[in-house]
JSON list of C-alpha atoms in Angstrom, two decimals:
[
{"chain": "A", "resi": 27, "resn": "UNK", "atom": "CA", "xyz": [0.21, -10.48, -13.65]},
{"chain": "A", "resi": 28, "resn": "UNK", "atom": "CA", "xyz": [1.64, -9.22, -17.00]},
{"chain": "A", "resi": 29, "resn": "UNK", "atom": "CA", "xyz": [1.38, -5.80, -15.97]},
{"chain": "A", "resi": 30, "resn": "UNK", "atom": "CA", "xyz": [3.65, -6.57, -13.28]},
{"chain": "A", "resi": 31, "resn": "UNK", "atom": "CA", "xyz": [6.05, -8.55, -14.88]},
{"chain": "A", "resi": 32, "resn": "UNK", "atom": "CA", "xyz": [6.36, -5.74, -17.30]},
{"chain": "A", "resi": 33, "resn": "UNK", "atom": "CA", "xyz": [7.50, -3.36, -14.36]},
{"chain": "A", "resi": 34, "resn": "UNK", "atom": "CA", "xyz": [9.41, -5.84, -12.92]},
{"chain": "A", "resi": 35, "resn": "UNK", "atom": "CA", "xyz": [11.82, -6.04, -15.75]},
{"chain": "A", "resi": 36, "resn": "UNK", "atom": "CA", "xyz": [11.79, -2.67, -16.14]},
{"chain": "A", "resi": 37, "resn": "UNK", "atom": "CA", "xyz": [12.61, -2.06, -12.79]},
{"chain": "A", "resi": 38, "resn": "UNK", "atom": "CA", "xyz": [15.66, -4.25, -13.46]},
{"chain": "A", "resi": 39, "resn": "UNK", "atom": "CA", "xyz": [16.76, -2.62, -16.76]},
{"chain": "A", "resi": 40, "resn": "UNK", "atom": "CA", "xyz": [16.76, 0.53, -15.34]},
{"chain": "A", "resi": 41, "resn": "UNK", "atom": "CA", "xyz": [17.98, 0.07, -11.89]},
{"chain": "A", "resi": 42, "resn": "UNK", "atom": "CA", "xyz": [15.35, 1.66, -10.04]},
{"chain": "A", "resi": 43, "resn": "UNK", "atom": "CA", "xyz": [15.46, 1.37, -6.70]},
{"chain": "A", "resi": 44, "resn": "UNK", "atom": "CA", "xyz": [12.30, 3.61, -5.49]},
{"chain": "A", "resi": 45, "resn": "UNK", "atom": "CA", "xyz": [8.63, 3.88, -6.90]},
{"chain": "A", "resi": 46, "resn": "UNK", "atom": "CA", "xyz": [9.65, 7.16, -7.38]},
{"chain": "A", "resi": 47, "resn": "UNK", "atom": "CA", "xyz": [12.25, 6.50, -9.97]},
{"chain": "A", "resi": 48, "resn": "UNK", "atom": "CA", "xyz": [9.29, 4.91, -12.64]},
{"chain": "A", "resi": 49, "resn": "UNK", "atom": "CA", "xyz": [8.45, 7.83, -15.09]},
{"chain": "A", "resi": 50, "resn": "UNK", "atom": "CA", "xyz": [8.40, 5.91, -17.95]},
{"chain": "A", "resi": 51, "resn": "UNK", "atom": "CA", "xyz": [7.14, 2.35, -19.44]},
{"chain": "A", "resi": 52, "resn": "UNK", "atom": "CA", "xyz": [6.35, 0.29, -22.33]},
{"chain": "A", "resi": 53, "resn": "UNK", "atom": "CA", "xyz": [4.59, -2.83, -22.48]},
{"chain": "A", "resi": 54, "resn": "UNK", "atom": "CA", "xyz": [3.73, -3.42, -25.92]},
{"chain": "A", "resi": 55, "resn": "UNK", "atom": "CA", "xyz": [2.77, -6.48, -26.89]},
{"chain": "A", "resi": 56, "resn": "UNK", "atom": "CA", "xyz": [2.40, -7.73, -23.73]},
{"chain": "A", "resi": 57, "resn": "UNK", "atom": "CA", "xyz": [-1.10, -9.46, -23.06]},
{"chain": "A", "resi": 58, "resn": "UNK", "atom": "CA", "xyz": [-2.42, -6.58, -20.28]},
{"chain": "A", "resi": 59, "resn": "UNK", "atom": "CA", "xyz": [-6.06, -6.49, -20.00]},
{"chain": "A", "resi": 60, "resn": "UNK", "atom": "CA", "xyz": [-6.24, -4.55, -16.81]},
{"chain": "A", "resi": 61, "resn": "UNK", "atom": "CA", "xyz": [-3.62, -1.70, -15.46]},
{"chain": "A", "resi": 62, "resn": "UNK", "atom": "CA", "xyz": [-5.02, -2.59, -11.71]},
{"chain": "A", "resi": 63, "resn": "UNK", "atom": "CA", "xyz": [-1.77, -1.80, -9.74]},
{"chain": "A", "resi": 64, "resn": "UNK", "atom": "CA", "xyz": [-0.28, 0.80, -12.20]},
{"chain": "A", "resi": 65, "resn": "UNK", "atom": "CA", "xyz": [-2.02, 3.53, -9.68]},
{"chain": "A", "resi": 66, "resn": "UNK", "atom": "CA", "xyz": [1.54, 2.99, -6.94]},
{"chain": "A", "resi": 67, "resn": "UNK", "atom": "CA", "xyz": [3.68, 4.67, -9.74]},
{"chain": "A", "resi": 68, "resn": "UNK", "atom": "CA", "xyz": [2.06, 8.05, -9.42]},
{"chain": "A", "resi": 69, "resn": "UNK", "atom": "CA", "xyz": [5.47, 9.57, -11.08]},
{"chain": "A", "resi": 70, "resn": "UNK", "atom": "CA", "xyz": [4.78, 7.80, -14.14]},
{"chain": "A", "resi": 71, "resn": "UNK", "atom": "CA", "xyz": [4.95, 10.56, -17.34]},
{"chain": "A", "resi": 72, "resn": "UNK", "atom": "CA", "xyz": [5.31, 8.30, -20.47]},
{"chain": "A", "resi": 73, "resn": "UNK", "atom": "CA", "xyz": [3.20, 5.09, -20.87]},
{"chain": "A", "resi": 74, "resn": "UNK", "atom": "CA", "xyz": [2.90, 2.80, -23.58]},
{"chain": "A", "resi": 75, "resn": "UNK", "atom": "CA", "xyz": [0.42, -0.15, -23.23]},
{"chain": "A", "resi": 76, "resn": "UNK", "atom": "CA", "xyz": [-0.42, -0.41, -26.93]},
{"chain": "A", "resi": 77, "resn": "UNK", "atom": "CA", "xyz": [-1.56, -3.35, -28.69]},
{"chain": "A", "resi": 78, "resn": "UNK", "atom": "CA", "xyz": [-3.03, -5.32, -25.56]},
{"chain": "A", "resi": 79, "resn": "UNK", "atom": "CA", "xyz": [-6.50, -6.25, -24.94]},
{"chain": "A", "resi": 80, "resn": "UNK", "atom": "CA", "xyz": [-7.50, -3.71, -21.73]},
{"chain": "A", "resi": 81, "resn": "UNK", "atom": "CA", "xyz": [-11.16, -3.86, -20.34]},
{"chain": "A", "resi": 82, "resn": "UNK", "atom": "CA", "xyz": [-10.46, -0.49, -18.60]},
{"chain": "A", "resi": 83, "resn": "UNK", "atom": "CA", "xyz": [-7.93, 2.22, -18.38]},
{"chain": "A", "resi": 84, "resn": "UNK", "atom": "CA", "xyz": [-9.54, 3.54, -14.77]},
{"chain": "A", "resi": 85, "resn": "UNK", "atom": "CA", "xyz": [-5.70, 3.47, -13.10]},
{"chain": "A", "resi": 86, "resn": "UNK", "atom": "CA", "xyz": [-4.60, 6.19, -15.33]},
{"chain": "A", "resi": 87, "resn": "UNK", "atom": "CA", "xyz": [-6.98, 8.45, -13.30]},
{"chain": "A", "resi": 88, "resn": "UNK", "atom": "CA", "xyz": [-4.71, 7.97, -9.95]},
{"chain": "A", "resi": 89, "resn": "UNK", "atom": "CA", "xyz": [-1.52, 9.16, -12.16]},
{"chain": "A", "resi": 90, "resn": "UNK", "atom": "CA", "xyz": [-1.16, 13.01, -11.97]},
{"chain": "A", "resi": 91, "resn": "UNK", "atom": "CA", "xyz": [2.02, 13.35, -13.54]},
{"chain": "A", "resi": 92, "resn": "UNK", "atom": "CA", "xyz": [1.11, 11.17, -16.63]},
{"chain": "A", "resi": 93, "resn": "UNK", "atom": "CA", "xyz": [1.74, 13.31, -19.96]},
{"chain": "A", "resi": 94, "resn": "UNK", "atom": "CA", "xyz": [2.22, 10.79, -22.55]},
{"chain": "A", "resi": 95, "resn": "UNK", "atom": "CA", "xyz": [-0.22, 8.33, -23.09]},
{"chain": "A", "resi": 96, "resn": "UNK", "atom": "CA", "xyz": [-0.14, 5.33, -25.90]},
{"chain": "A", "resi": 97, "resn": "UNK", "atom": "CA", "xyz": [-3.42, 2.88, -25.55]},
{"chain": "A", "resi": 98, "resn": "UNK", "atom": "CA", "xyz": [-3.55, 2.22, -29.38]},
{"chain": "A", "resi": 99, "resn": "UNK", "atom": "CA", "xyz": [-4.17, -1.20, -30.89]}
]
């Protein structure tokens, strides 16, 4: 559920309108332990999901375009 409410809002900052139109997020801070959905934005090419508590990071396999990657704590 936070993983989606972090793409919700950034849907809504950034006006996007298609799936498409997601290359980039950040969810800091933001209590994630699983990216299980994150695999439906495969035009994602910046991610930041540092500082969360994630059991696995398996979804980044399904994201081809994905060139920056933050996972730090």
């Amino acid at each position: 559920q936070a993983l989606m409410d972090c793409i919700k809002q950034t849907i809504l900052d950034k006006n996007i309108v298609r799936r498409e139109q997601l290359i980039a997020l950040t969810c800091r801070h933001a209590g994630l332990t699983s990216l299980q959905g994150l695999e439906h934005f495969t035009a994602l090419q910046t991610l930041d999901v540092s500082h969360n508590r994630l059991e696995t990071v398996a979804a980044l396999a399904s994201l081809p375009q994905l060139t920056n990657l933050r996972v730090n704590d």
